[in-house]
Amino acid sequence: MTVEENYRRWAEMPRSVSQVTEFEECPYKAWLKRVERIEPRPAAWSTHGTAFHSAAEAFEKSGRELTADQAVTVFQDEYCQGINHDLGKLNDIDQWMRANKGTAADDLEERYEAGSRQTREYVEYVQEHAPVLWYPKEHKRDGVWQVVNGAPAVELYFMVEFGGVKVRGFIDQVLLNRDDSKRVRDLKTGSTKSKFQLHVYGLAVNQLYPDEAPVTNGDWYLAKTGRVSRPVKMADADEDEITERIVSMDQGVKAGDFPAKPGFGCRFCDVSHGCSFRSRS
């Protein structure tokens, strides 16, 4: 597809939490990734997170019947497949992004070991604390109600509107609180947490299921510690402010407004190699 075709397609597509936060961080970065289609530099931390989510999802969707060893195997298989895929795109791992001060090879090995341990700890956490997953009877996908057939709310798809802008995504988990209200949970292998994300997820579920007990809070399962964060109250969500952020991003894209915001974030930008504005400090 041409640059013009990529832009037109992106301008008309639904938004997501990641699109909004990426655009707010640096509109030009969003342009490079989504329109110029600059190939992002691989990062083992990304594959680490994806593989951990796959293992947790497999465990939950098995009815929690997978053993810890089996869940770890899912992580390891997904991690190795992801790393091999990225090696096919960029074989020189010294050019990969990494957060630690060791070698790129060390980073790959350390994340394999850390992810394996974190997967085992996740299974142990669930077995000890038994968080109750919500089982929705039906959900809406692209405007059509669909029967879920007894599946738990794991990687729950949503499509809703904020201020007339369509927003879609997948929620890692929706749980039941003791009073039968709901809690949205995001699984994190990194340290970055976004209340905006949890608030959007909670508001989305409440939009889709207005006749059921609402989402009243959200939290993060933190794989680094094997614990759950303090809850984030949905009562603190400012829906007008959230809507304004989403609409502003959507309008910026459609207006073709993509200013660069060089600075500290350039160090962690996976398309900085294609950017003439990047900060070298």
mmCIF file with all atom_site columns, N, CA and C in Angstrom, residues 171-240:
data_model
loop_
_atom_site.group_PDB
_atom_site.id
_atom_site.type_symbol
_atom_site.label_atom_id
_atom_site.label_alt_id
_atom_site.label_comp_id
_atom_site.label_asym_id
_atom_site.label_entity_id
_atom_site.label_seq_id
_atom_site.pdbx_PDB_ins_code
_atom_site.Cartn_x
_atom_site.Cartn_y
_atom_site.Cartn_z
_atom_site.occupancy
_atom_site.B_iso_or_equiv
_atom_site.pdbx_formal_charge
_atom_site.auth_seq_id
_atom_site.auth_comp_id
_atom_site.auth_asym_id
_atom_site.auth_atom_id
_atom_site.pdbx_PDB_model_num
ATOM 1   N N  . ILE A 1 171 ? -9.470  -6.782  26.690 1.00 0.00 ? 171 ILE A N  1
ATOM 2   C CA . ILE A 1 171 ? -9.203  -6.645  28.118 1.00 0.00 ? 171 ILE A CA 1
ATOM 3   C C  . ILE A 1 171 ? -8.635  -7.964  28.631 1.00 0.00 ? 171 ILE A C  1
ATOM 4   N N  . ASP A 1 172 ? -7.497  -7.910  29.304 1.00 0.00 ? 172 ASP A N  1
ATOM 5   C CA . ASP A 1 172 ? -6.856  -9.147  29.754 1.00 0.00 ? 172 ASP A CA 1
ATOM 6   C C  . ASP A 1 172 ? -7.813  -10.013 30.563 1.00 0.00 ? 172 ASP A C  1
ATOM 7   N N  . GLN A 1 173 ? -8.456  -9.413  31.566 1.00 0.00 ? 173 GLN A N  1
ATOM 8   C CA . GLN A 1 173 ? -9.366  -10.186 32.411 1.00 0.00 ? 173 GLN A CA 1
ATOM 9   C C  . GLN A 1 173 ? -10.433 -9.270  33.002 1.00 0.00 ? 173 GLN A C  1
ATOM 10  N N  . VAL A 1 174 ? -11.621 -9.830  33.194 1.00 0.00 ? 174 VAL A N  1
ATOM 11  C CA . VAL A 1 174 ? -12.655 -9.173  33.994 1.00 0.00 ? 174 VAL A CA 1
ATOM 12  C C  . VAL A 1 174 ? -13.017 -10.132 35.111 1.00 0.00 ? 174 VAL A C  1
ATOM 13  N N  . LEU A 1 175 ? -12.900 -9.662  36.346 1.00 0.00 ? 175 LEU A N  1
ATOM 14  C CA . LEU A 1 175 ? -13.117 -10.487 37.529 1.00 0.00 ? 175 LEU A CA 1
ATOM 15  C C  . LEU A 1 175 ? -14.347 -10.020 38.292 1.00 0.00 ? 175 LEU A C  1
ATOM 16  N N  . LEU A 1 176 ? -14.826 -10.867 39.175 1.00 0.00 ? 176 LEU A N  1
ATOM 17  C CA . LEU A 1 176 ? -15.929 -10.513 40.055 1.00 0.00 ? 176 LEU A CA 1
ATOM 18  C C  . LEU A 1 176 ? -15.402 -10.163 41.433 1.00 0.00 ? 176 LEU A C  1
ATOM 19  N N  . ASN A 1 177 ? -15.868 -9.040  41.972 1.00 0.00 ? 177 ASN A N  1
ATOM 20  C CA . ASN A 1 177 ? -15.598 -8.699  43.359 1.00 0.00 ? 177 ASN A CA 1
ATOM 21  C C  . ASN A 1 177 ? -16.559 -9.468  44.261 1.00 0.00 ? 177 ASN A C  1
ATOM 22  N N  . ARG A 1 178 ? -16.344 -9.385  45.548 1.00 0.00 ? 178 ARG A N  1
ATOM 23  C CA . ARG A 1 178 ? -17.183 -10.144 46.483 1.00 0.00 ? 178 ARG A CA 1
ATOM 24  C C  . ARG A 1 178 ? -18.641 -9.708  46.441 1.00 0.00 ? 178 ARG A C  1
ATOM 25  N N  . ASP A 1 179 ? -18.888 -8.443  46.088 1.00 0.00 ? 179 ASP A N  1
ATOM 26  C CA . ASP A 1 179 ? -20.272 -7.961  46.013 1.00 0.00 ? 179 ASP A CA 1
ATOM 27  C C  . ASP A 1 179 ? -20.866 -8.140  44.618 1.00 0.00 ? 179 ASP A C  1
ATOM 28  N N  . ASP A 1 180 ? -20.185 -8.925  43.769 1.00 0.00 ? 180 ASP A N  1
ATOM 29  C CA . ASP A 1 180 ? -20.616 -9.225  42.399 1.00 0.00 ? 180 ASP A CA 1
ATOM 30  C C  . ASP A 1 180 ? -20.414 -8.071  41.417 1.00 0.00 ? 180 ASP A C  1
ATOM 31  N N  . SER A 1 181 ? -19.878 -6.943  41.895 1.00 0.00 ? 181 SER A N  1
ATOM 32  C CA . SER A 1 181 ? -19.452 -5.925  40.935 1.00 0.00 ? 181 SER A CA 1
ATOM 33  C C  . SER A 1 181 ? -18.209 -6.442  40.223 1.00 0.00 ? 181 SER A C  1
ATOM 34  N N  . LYS A 1 182 ? -17.809 -5.762  39.174 1.00 0.00 ? 182 LYS A N  1
ATOM 35  C CA . LYS A 1 182 ? -16.719 -6.269  38.338 1.00 0.00 ? 182 LYS A CA 1
ATOM 36  C C  . LYS A 1 182 ? -15.438 -5.474  38.533 1.00 0.00 ? 182 LYS A C  1
ATOM 37  N N  . ARG A 1 183 ? -14.340 -6.149  38.182 1.00 0.00 ? 183 ARG A N  1
ATOM 38  C CA . ARG A 1 183 ? -13.005 -5.548  38.248 1.00 0.00 ? 183 ARG A CA 1
ATOM 39  C C  . ARG A 1 183 ? -12.251 -5.894  36.958 1.00 0.00 ? 183 ARG A C  1
ATOM 40  N N  . VAL A 1 184 ? -11.704 -4.872  36.300 1.00 0.00 ? 184 VAL A N  1
ATOM 41  C CA . VAL A 1 184 ? -10.880 -5.125  35.116 1.00 0.00 ? 184 VAL A CA 1
ATOM 42  C C  . VAL A 1 184 ? -9.431  -5.267  35.569 1.00 0.00 ? 184 VAL A C  1
ATOM 43  N N  . ARG A 1 185 ? -8.754  -6.231  34.977 1.00 0.00 ? 185 ARG A N  1
ATOM 44  C CA . ARG A 1 185 ? -7.360  -6.504  35.371 1.00 0.00 ? 185 ARG A CA 1
ATOM 45  C C  . ARG A 1 185 ? -6.479  -6.546  34.137 1.00 0.00 ? 185 ARG A C  1
ATOM 46  N N  . ASP A 1 186 ? -5.341  -5.872  34.235 1.00 0.00 ? 186 ASP A N  1
ATOM 47  C CA . ASP A 1 186 ? -4.337  -5.881  33.175 1.00 0.00 ? 186 ASP A CA 1
ATOM 48  C C  . ASP A 1 186 ? -3.094  -6.584  33.709 1.00 0.00 ? 186 ASP A C  1
ATOM 49  N N  . LEU A 1 187 ? -2.552  -7.507  32.937 1.00 0.00 ? 187 LEU A N  1
ATOM 50  C CA . LEU A 1 187 ? -1.361  -8.250  33.338 1.00 0.00 ? 187 LEU A CA 1
ATOM 51  C C  . LEU A 1 187 ? -0.127  -7.513  32.845 1.00 0.00 ? 187 LEU A C  1
ATOM 52  N N  . LYS A 1 188 ? 0.811   -7.246  33.750 1.00 0.00 ? 188 LYS A N  1
ATOM 53  C CA . LYS A 1 188 ? 1.973   -6.437  33.400 1.00 0.00 ? 188 LYS A CA 1
ATOM 54  C C  . LYS A 1 188 ? 3.269   -7.205  33.691 1.00 0.00 ? 188 LYS A C  1
ATOM 55  N N  . THR A 1 189 ? 4.122   -7.301  32.680 1.00 0.00 ? 189 THR A N  1
ATOM 56  C CA . THR A 1 189 ? 5.478   -7.803  32.911 1.00 0.00 ? 189 THR A CA 1
ATOM 57  C C  . THR A 1 189 ? 6.456   -6.650  33.052 1.00 0.00 ? 189 THR A C  1
ATOM 58  N N  . GLY A 1 190 ? 6.062   -5.468  32.622 1.00 0.00 ? 190 GLY A N  1
ATOM 59  C CA . GLY A 1 190 ? 6.903   -4.277  32.755 1.00 0.00 ? 190 GLY A CA 1
ATOM 60  C C  . GLY A 1 190 ? 6.479   -3.452  33.954 1.00 0.00 ? 190 GLY A C  1
ATOM 61  N N  . SER A 1 191 ? 6.927   -2.201  33.975 1.00 0.00 ? 191 SER A N  1
ATOM 62  C CA . SER A 1 191 ? 6.645   -1.340  35.121 1.00 0.00 ? 191 SER A CA 1
ATOM 63  C C  . SER A 1 191 ? 5.681   -0.207  34.790 1.00 0.00 ? 191 SER A C  1
ATOM 64  N N  . THR A 1 192 ? 5.395   0.027   33.511 1.00 0.00 ? 192 THR A N  1
ATOM 65  C CA . THR A 1 192 ? 4.512   1.119   33.115 1.00 0.00 ? 192 THR A CA 1
ATOM 66  C C  . THR A 1 192 ? 3.059   0.738   33.344 1.00 0.00 ? 192 THR A C  1
ATOM 67  N N  . LYS A 1 193 ? 2.347   1.563   34.102 1.00 0.00 ? 193 LYS A N  1
ATOM 68  C CA . LYS A 1 193 ? 0.936   1.327   34.377 1.00 0.00 ? 193 LYS A CA 1
ATOM 69  C C  . LYS A 1 193 ? 0.136   2.553   33.943 1.00 0.00 ? 193 LYS A C  1
ATOM 70  N N  . SER A 1 194 ? -1.060  2.320   33.410 1.00 0.00 ? 194 SER A N  1
ATOM 71  C CA . SER A 1 194 ? -1.882  3.402   32.888 1.00 0.00 ? 194 SER A CA 1
ATOM 72  C C  . SER A 1 194 ? -3.284  3.347   33.482 1.00 0.00 ? 194 SER A C  1
ATOM 73  N N  . LYS A 1 195 ? -3.615  4.327   34.338 1.00 0.00 ? 195 LYS A N  1
ATOM 74  C CA . LYS A 1 195 ? -4.984  4.417   34.844 1.00 0.00 ? 195 LYS A CA 1
ATOM 75  C C  . LYS A 1 195 ? -5.952  4.694   33.696 1.00 0.00 ? 195 LYS A C  1
ATOM 76  N N  . PHE A 1 196 ? -5.490  5.447   32.709 1.00 0.00 ? 196 PHE A N  1
ATOM 77  C CA . PHE A 1 196 ? -6.313  5.724   31.535 1.00 0.00 ? 196 PHE A CA 1
ATOM 78  C C  . PHE A 1 196 ? -6.785  4.425   30.893 1.00 0.00 ? 196 PHE A C  1
ATOM 79  N N  . GLN A 1 197 ? -5.884  3.464   30.775 1.00 0.00 ? 197 GLN A N  1
ATOM 80  C CA . GLN A 1 197 ? -6.231  2.176   30.185 1.00 0.00 ? 197 GLN A CA 1
ATOM 81  C C  . GLN A 1 197 ? -7.309  1.471   31.001 1.00 0.00 ? 197 GLN A C  1
ATOM 82  N N  . LEU A 1 198 ? -7.115  1.378   32.313 1.00 0.00 ? 198 LEU A N  1
ATOM 83  C CA . LEU A 1 198 ? -8.094  0.699   33.155 1.00 0.00 ? 198 LEU A CA 1
ATOM 84  C C  . LEU A 1 198 ? -9.436  1.417   33.125 1.00 0.00 ? 198 LEU A C  1
ATOM 85  N N  . HIS A 1 199 ? -9.402  2.748   33.128 1.00 0.00 ? 199 HIS A N  1
ATOM 86  C CA . HIS A 1 199 ? -10.650 3.506   33.095 1.00 0.00 ? 199 HIS A CA 1
ATOM 87  C C  . HIS A 1 199 ? -11.402 3.284   31.788 1.00 0.00 ? 199 HIS A C  1
ATOM 88  N N  . VAL A 1 200 ? -10.690 3.288   30.661 1.00 0.00 ? 200 VAL A N  1
ATOM 89  C CA . VAL A 1 200 ? -11.334 3.025   29.382 1.00 0.00 ? 200 VAL A CA 1
ATOM 90  C C  . VAL A 1 200 ? -11.947 1.632   29.384 1.00 0.00 ? 200 VAL A C  1
ATOM 91  N N  . TYR A 1 201 ? -11.194 0.652   29.882 1.00 0.00 ? 201 TYR A N  1
ATOM 92  C CA . TYR A 1 201 ? -11.701 -0.717  29.913 1.00 0.00 ? 201 TYR A CA 1
ATOM 93  C C  . TYR A 1 201 ? -12.969 -0.817  30.768 1.00 0.00 ? 201 TYR A C  1
ATOM 94  N N  . GLY A 1 202 ? -12.931 -0.200  31.942 1.00 0.00 ? 202 GLY A N  1
ATOM 95  C CA . GLY A 1 202 ? -14.091 -0.263  32.818 1.00 0.00 ? 202 GLY A CA 1
ATOM 96  C C  . GLY A 1 202 ? -15.308 0.409   32.213 1.00 0.00 ? 202 GLY A C  1
ATOM 97  N N  . LEU A 1 203 ? -15.115 1.581   31.638 1.00 0.00 ? 203 LEU A N  1
ATOM 98  C CA . LEU A 1 203 ? -16.217 2.287   30.999 1.00 0.00 ? 203 LEU A CA 1
ATOM 99  C C  . LEU A 1 203 ? -16.760 1.499   29.808 1.00 0.00 ? 203 LEU A C  1
ATOM 100 N N  . ALA A 1 204 ? -15.867 0.825   29.093 1.00 0.00 ? 204 ALA A N  1
ATOM 101 C CA . ALA A 1 204 ? -16.288 0.025   27.938 1.00 0.00 ? 204 ALA A CA 1
ATOM 102 C C  . ALA A 1 204 ? -17.190 -1.129  28.373 1.00 0.00 ? 204 ALA A C  1
ATOM 103 N N  . VAL A 1 205 ? -16.787 -1.846  29.407 1.00 0.00 ? 205 VAL A N  1
ATOM 104 C CA . VAL A 1 205 ? -17.606 -2.964  29.890 1.00 0.00 ? 205 VAL A CA 1
ATOM 105 C C  . VAL A 1 205 ? -18.955 -2.453  30.377 1.00 0.00 ? 205 VAL A C  1
ATOM 106 N N  . ASN A 1 206 ? -18.944 -1.319  31.078 1.00 0.00 ? 206 ASN A N  1
ATOM 107 C CA . ASN A 1 206 ? -20.210 -0.764  31.566 1.00 0.00 ? 206 ASN A CA 1
ATOM 108 C C  . ASN A 1 206 ? -21.121 -0.326  30.418 1.00 0.00 ? 206 ASN A C  1
ATOM 109 N N  . GLN A 1 207 ? -20.527 0.143   29.326 1.00 0.00 ? 207 GLN A N  1
ATOM 110 C CA . GLN A 1 207 ? -21.335 0.481   28.147 1.00 0.00 ? 207 GLN A CA 1
ATOM 111 C C  . GLN A 1 207 ? -21.980 -0.760  27.539 1.00 0.00 ? 207 GLN A C  1
ATOM 112 N N  . LEU A 1 208 ? -21.194 -1.823  27.429 1.00 0.00 ? 208 LEU A N  1
ATOM 113 C CA . LEU A 1 208 ? -21.666 -3.028  26.750 1.00 0.00 ? 208 LEU A CA 1
ATOM 114 C C  . LEU A 1 208 ? -22.661 -3.828  27.587 1.00 0.00 ? 208 LEU A C  1
ATOM 115 N N  . TYR A 1 209 ? -22.583 -3.723  28.912 1.00 0.00 ? 209 TYR A N  1
ATOM 116 C CA . TYR A 1 209 ? -23.436 -4.516  29.789 1.00 0.00 ? 209 TYR A CA 1
ATOM 117 C C  . TYR A 1 209 ? -24.144 -3.603  30.788 1.00 0.00 ? 209 TYR A C  1
ATOM 118 N N  . PRO A 1 210 ? -24.995 -2.698  30.307 1.00 0.00 ? 210 PRO A N  1
ATOM 119 C CA . PRO A 1 210 ? -25.618 -1.713  31.195 1.00 0.00 ? 210 PRO A CA 1
ATOM 120 C C  . PRO A 1 210 ? -26.596 -2.314  32.197 1.00 0.00 ? 210 PRO A C  1
ATOM 121 N N  . ASP A 1 211 ? -27.079 -3.501  31.944 1.00 0.00 ? 211 ASP A N  1
ATOM 122 C CA . ASP A 1 211 ? -28.079 -4.105  32.826 1.00 0.00 ? 211 ASP A CA 1
ATOM 123 C C  . ASP A 1 211 ? -27.459 -5.043  33.858 1.00 0.00 ? 211 ASP A C  1
ATOM 124 N N  . GLU A 1 212 ? -26.119 -5.129  33.870 1.00 0.00 ? 212 GLU A N  1
ATOM 125 C CA . GLU A 1 212 ? -25.450 -6.005  34.831 1.00 0.00 ? 212 GLU A CA 1
ATOM 126 C C  . GLU A 1 212 ? -24.700 -5.175  35.866 1.00 0.00 ? 212 GLU A C  1
ATOM 127 N N  . ALA A 1 213 ? -24.268 -5.842  36.930 1.00 0.00 ? 213 ALA A N  1
ATOM 128 C CA . ALA A 1 213 ? -23.479 -5.148  37.952 1.00 0.00 ? 213 ALA A CA 1
ATOM 129 C C  . ALA A 1 213 ? -22.269 -4.491  37.290 1.00 0.00 ? 213 ALA A C  1
ATOM 130 N N  . PRO A 1 214 ? -21.963 -3.253  37.640 1.00 0.00 ? 214 PRO A N  1
ATOM 131 C CA . PRO A 1 214 ? -20.946 -2.496  36.912 1.00 0.00 ? 214 PRO A CA 1
ATOM 132 C C  . PRO A 1 214 ? -19.520 -2.857  37.311 1.00 0.00 ? 214 PRO A C  1
ATOM 133 N N  . VAL A 1 215 ? -18.595 -2.380  36.498 1.00 0.00 ? 215 VAL A N  1
ATOM 134 C CA . VAL A 1 215 ? -17.180 -2.387  36.878 1.00 0.00 ? 215 VAL A CA 1
ATOM 135 C C  . VAL A 1 215 ? -16.982 -1.252  37.866 1.00 0.00 ? 215 VAL A C  1
ATOM 136 N N  . THR A 1 216 ? -16.499 -1.576  39.046 1.00 0.00 ? 216 THR A N  1
ATOM 137 C CA . THR A 1 216 ? -16.284 -0.550  40.070 1.00 0.00 ? 216 THR A CA 1
ATOM 138 C C  . THR A 1 216 ? -14.818 -0.261  40.319 1.00 0.00 ? 216 THR A C  1
ATOM 139 N N  . ASN A 1 217 ? -13.930 -1.140  39.842 1.00 0.00 ? 217 ASN A N  1
ATOM 140 C CA . ASN A 1 217 ? -12.505 -0.895  40.046 1.00 0.00 ? 217 ASN A CA 1
ATOM 141 C C  . ASN A 1 217 ? -11.683 -1.704  39.045 1.00 0.00 ? 217 ASN A C  1
ATOM 142 N N  . GLY A 1 218 ? -10.393 -1.472  39.091 1.00 0.00 ? 218 GLY A N  1
ATOM 143 C CA . GLY A 1 218 ? -9.458  -2.194  38.236 1.00 0.00 ? 218 GLY A CA 1
ATOM 144 C C  . GLY A 1 218 ? -8.122  -2.301  38.933 1.00 0.00 ? 218 GLY A C  1
ATOM 145 N N  . ASP A 1 219 ? -7.278  -3.174  38.423 1.00 0.00 ? 219 ASP A N  1
ATOM 146 C CA . ASP A 1 219 ? -5.944  -3.305  38.997 1.00 0.00 ? 219 ASP A CA 1
ATOM 147 C C  . ASP A 1 219 ? -5.002  -3.926  37.983 1.00 0.00 ? 219 ASP A C  1
ATOM 148 N N  . TRP A 1 220 ? -3.759  -4.080  38.397 1.00 0.00 ? 220 TRP A N  1
ATOM 149 C CA . TRP A 1 220 ? -2.740  -4.726  37.573 1.00 0.00 ? 220 TRP A CA 1
ATOM 150 C C  . TRP A 1 220 ? -2.180  -5.923  38.321 1.00 0.00 ? 220 TRP A C  1
ATOM 151 N N  . TYR A 1 221 ? -2.048  -7.042  37.622 1.00 0.00 ? 221 TYR A N  1
ATOM 152 C CA . TYR A 1 221 ? -1.247  -8.134  38.154 1.00 0.00 ? 221 TYR A CA 1
ATOM 153 C C  . TYR A 1 221 ? 0.177   -7.861  37.727 1.00 0.00 ? 221 TYR A C  1
ATOM 154 N N  . LEU A 1 222 ? 1.084   -7.711  38.694 1.00 0.00 ? 222 LEU A N  1
ATOM 155 C CA . LEU A 1 222 ? 2.465   -7.320  38.433 1.00 0.00 ? 222 LEU A CA 1
ATOM 156 C C  . LEU A 1 222 ? 3.358   -8.554  38.463 1.00 0.00 ? 222 LEU A C  1
ATOM 157 N N  . ALA A 1 223 ? 3.762   -9.002  37.281 1.00 0.00 ? 223 ALA A N  1
ATOM 158 C CA . ALA A 1 223 ? 4.520   -10.247 37.187 1.00 0.00 ? 223 ALA A CA 1
ATOM 159 C C  . ALA A 1 223 ? 5.882   -10.146 37.866 1.00 0.00 ? 223 ALA A C  1
ATOM 160 N N  . LYS A 1 224 ? 6.442   -8.940  37.942 1.00 0.00 ? 224 LYS A N  1
ATOM 161 C CA . LYS A 1 224 ? 7.754   -8.790  38.575 1.00 0.00 ? 224 LYS A CA 1
ATOM 162 C C  . LYS A 1 224 ? 7.729   -9.159  40.051 1.00 0.00 ? 224 LYS A C  1
ATOM 163 N N  . THR A 1 225 ? 6.593   -8.939  40.694 1.00 0.00 ? 225 THR A N  1
ATOM 164 C CA . THR A 1 225 ? 6.482   -9.218  42.124 1.00 0.00 ? 225 THR A CA 1
ATOM 165 C C  . THR A 1 225 ? 5.544   -10.384 42.426 1.00 0.00 ? 225 THR A C  1
ATOM 166 N N  . GLY A 1 226 ? 4.770   -10.818 41.428 1.00 0.00 ? 226 GLY A N  1
ATOM 167 C CA . GLY A 1 226 ? 3.807   -11.880 41.655 1.00 0.00 ? 226 GLY A CA 1
ATOM 168 C C  . GLY A 1 226 ? 2.641   -11.437 42.514 1.00 0.00 ? 226 GLY A C  1
ATOM 169 N N  . ARG A 1 227 ? 2.348   -10.125 42.486 1.00 0.00 ? 227 ARG A N  1
ATOM 170 C CA . ARG A 1 227 ? 1.281   -9.580  43.319 1.00 0.00 ? 227 ARG A CA 1
ATOM 171 C C  . ARG A 1 227 ? 0.364   -8.693  42.484 1.00 0.00 ? 227 ARG A C  1
ATOM 172 N N  . VAL A 1 228 ? -0.751  -8.355  43.114 1.00 0.00 ? 228 VAL A N  1
ATOM 173 C CA . VAL A 1 228 ? -1.719  -7.456  42.490 1.00 0.00 ? 228 VAL A CA 1
ATOM 174 C C  . VAL A 1 228 ? -1.547  -6.061  43.079 1.00 0.00 ? 228 VAL A C  1
ATOM 175 N N  . SER A 1 229 ? -1.703  -5.042  42.242 1.00 0.00 ? 229 SER A N  1
ATOM 176 C CA . SER A 1 229 ? -1.580  -3.665  42.691 1.00 0.00 ? 229 SER A CA 1
ATOM 177 C C  . SER A 1 229 ? -2.773  -3.265  43.554 1.00 0.00 ? 229 SER A C  1
ATOM 178 N N  . ARG A 1 230 ? -2.676  -2.086  44.135 1.00 0.00 ? 230 ARG A N  1
ATOM 179 C CA . ARG A 1 230 ? -3.837  -1.510  44.797 1.00 0.00 ? 230 ARG A CA 1
ATOM 180 C C  . ARG A 1 230 ? -4.910  -1.220  43.746 1.00 0.00 ? 230 ARG A C  1
ATOM 181 N N  . PRO A 1 231 ? -6.161  -1.338  44.130 1.00 0.00 ? 231 PRO A N  1
ATOM 182 C CA . PRO A 1 231 ? -7.220  -1.110  43.142 1.00 0.00 ? 231 PRO A CA 1
ATOM 183 C C  . PRO A 1 231 ? -7.324  0.347   42.704 1.00 0.00 ? 231 PRO A C  1
ATOM 184 N N  . VAL A 1 232 ? -7.710  0.538   41.468 1.00 0.00 ? 232 VAL A N  1
ATOM 185 C CA . VAL A 1 232 ? -8.009  1.853   40.904 1.00 0.00 ? 232 VAL A CA 1
ATOM 186 C C  . VAL A 1 232 ? -9.525  1.970   40.844 1.00 0.00 ? 232 VAL A C  1
ATOM 187 N N  . LYS A 1 233 ? -10.074 2.993   41.462 1.00 0.00 ? 233 LYS A N  1
ATOM 188 C CA . LYS A 1 233 ? -11.526 3.140   41.538 1.00 0.00 ? 233 LYS A CA 1
ATOM 189 C C  . LYS A 1 233 ? -12.092 3.721   40.248 1.00 0.00 ? 233 LYS A C  1
ATOM 190 N N  . MET A 1 234 ? -13.143 3.087   39.748 1.00 0.00 ? 234 MET A N  1
ATOM 191 C CA . MET A 1 234 ? -13.807 3.614   38.568 1.00 0.00 ? 234 MET A CA 1
ATOM 192 C C  . MET A 1 234 ? -14.503 4.933   38.874 1.00 0.00 ? 234 MET A C  1
ATOM 193 N N  . ALA A 1 235 ? -14.826 5.169   40.130 1.00 0.00 ? 235 ALA A N  1
ATOM 194 C CA . ALA A 1 235 ? -15.453 6.436   40.501 1.00 0.00 ? 235 ALA A CA 1
ATOM 195 C C  . ALA A 1 235 ? -14.534 7.616   40.223 1.00 0.00 ? 235 ALA A C  1
ATOM 196 N N  . ASP A 1 236 ? -13.228 7.340   40.140 1.00 0.00 ? 236 ASP A N  1
ATOM 197 C CA . ASP A 1 236 ? -12.262 8.409   39.868 1.00 0.00 ? 236 ASP A CA 1
ATOM 198 C C  . ASP A 1 236 ? -12.112 8.686   38.372 1.00 0.00 ? 236 ASP A C  1
ATOM 199 N N  . ALA A 1 237 ? -12.739 7.880   37.547 1.00 0.00 ? 237 ALA A N  1
ATOM 200 C CA . ALA A 1 237 ? -12.625 8.068   36.098 1.00 0.00 ? 237 ALA A CA 1
ATOM 201 C C  . ALA A 1 237 ? -13.447 9.281   35.666 1.00 0.00 ? 237 ALA A C  1
ATOM 202 N N  . ASP A 1 238 ? -12.785 10.220  35.018 1.00 0.00 ? 238 ASP A N  1
ATOM 203 C CA . ASP A 1 238 ? -13.467 11.397  34.479 1.00 0.00 ? 238 ASP A CA 1
ATOM 204 C C  . ASP A 1 238 ? -13.819 11.092  33.020 1.00 0.00 ? 238 ASP A C  1
ATOM 205 N N  . GLU A 1 239 ? -15.054 10.661  32.780 1.00 0.00 ? 239 GLU A N  1
ATOM 206 C CA . GLU A 1 239 ? -15.421 10.222  31.437 1.00 0.00 ? 239 GLU A CA 1
ATOM 207 C C  . GLU A 1 239 ? -15.314 11.351  30.419 1.00 0.00 ? 239 GLU A C  1
ATOM 208 N N  . ASP A 1 240 ? -15.599 12.584  30.847 1.00 0.00 ? 240 ASP A N  1
ATOM 209 C CA . ASP A 1 240 ? -15.480 13.722  29.923 1.00 0.00 ? 240 ASP A CA 1
ATOM 210 C C  . ASP A 1 240 ? -14.029 13.931  29.506 1.00 0.00 ? 240 ASP A C  1
#
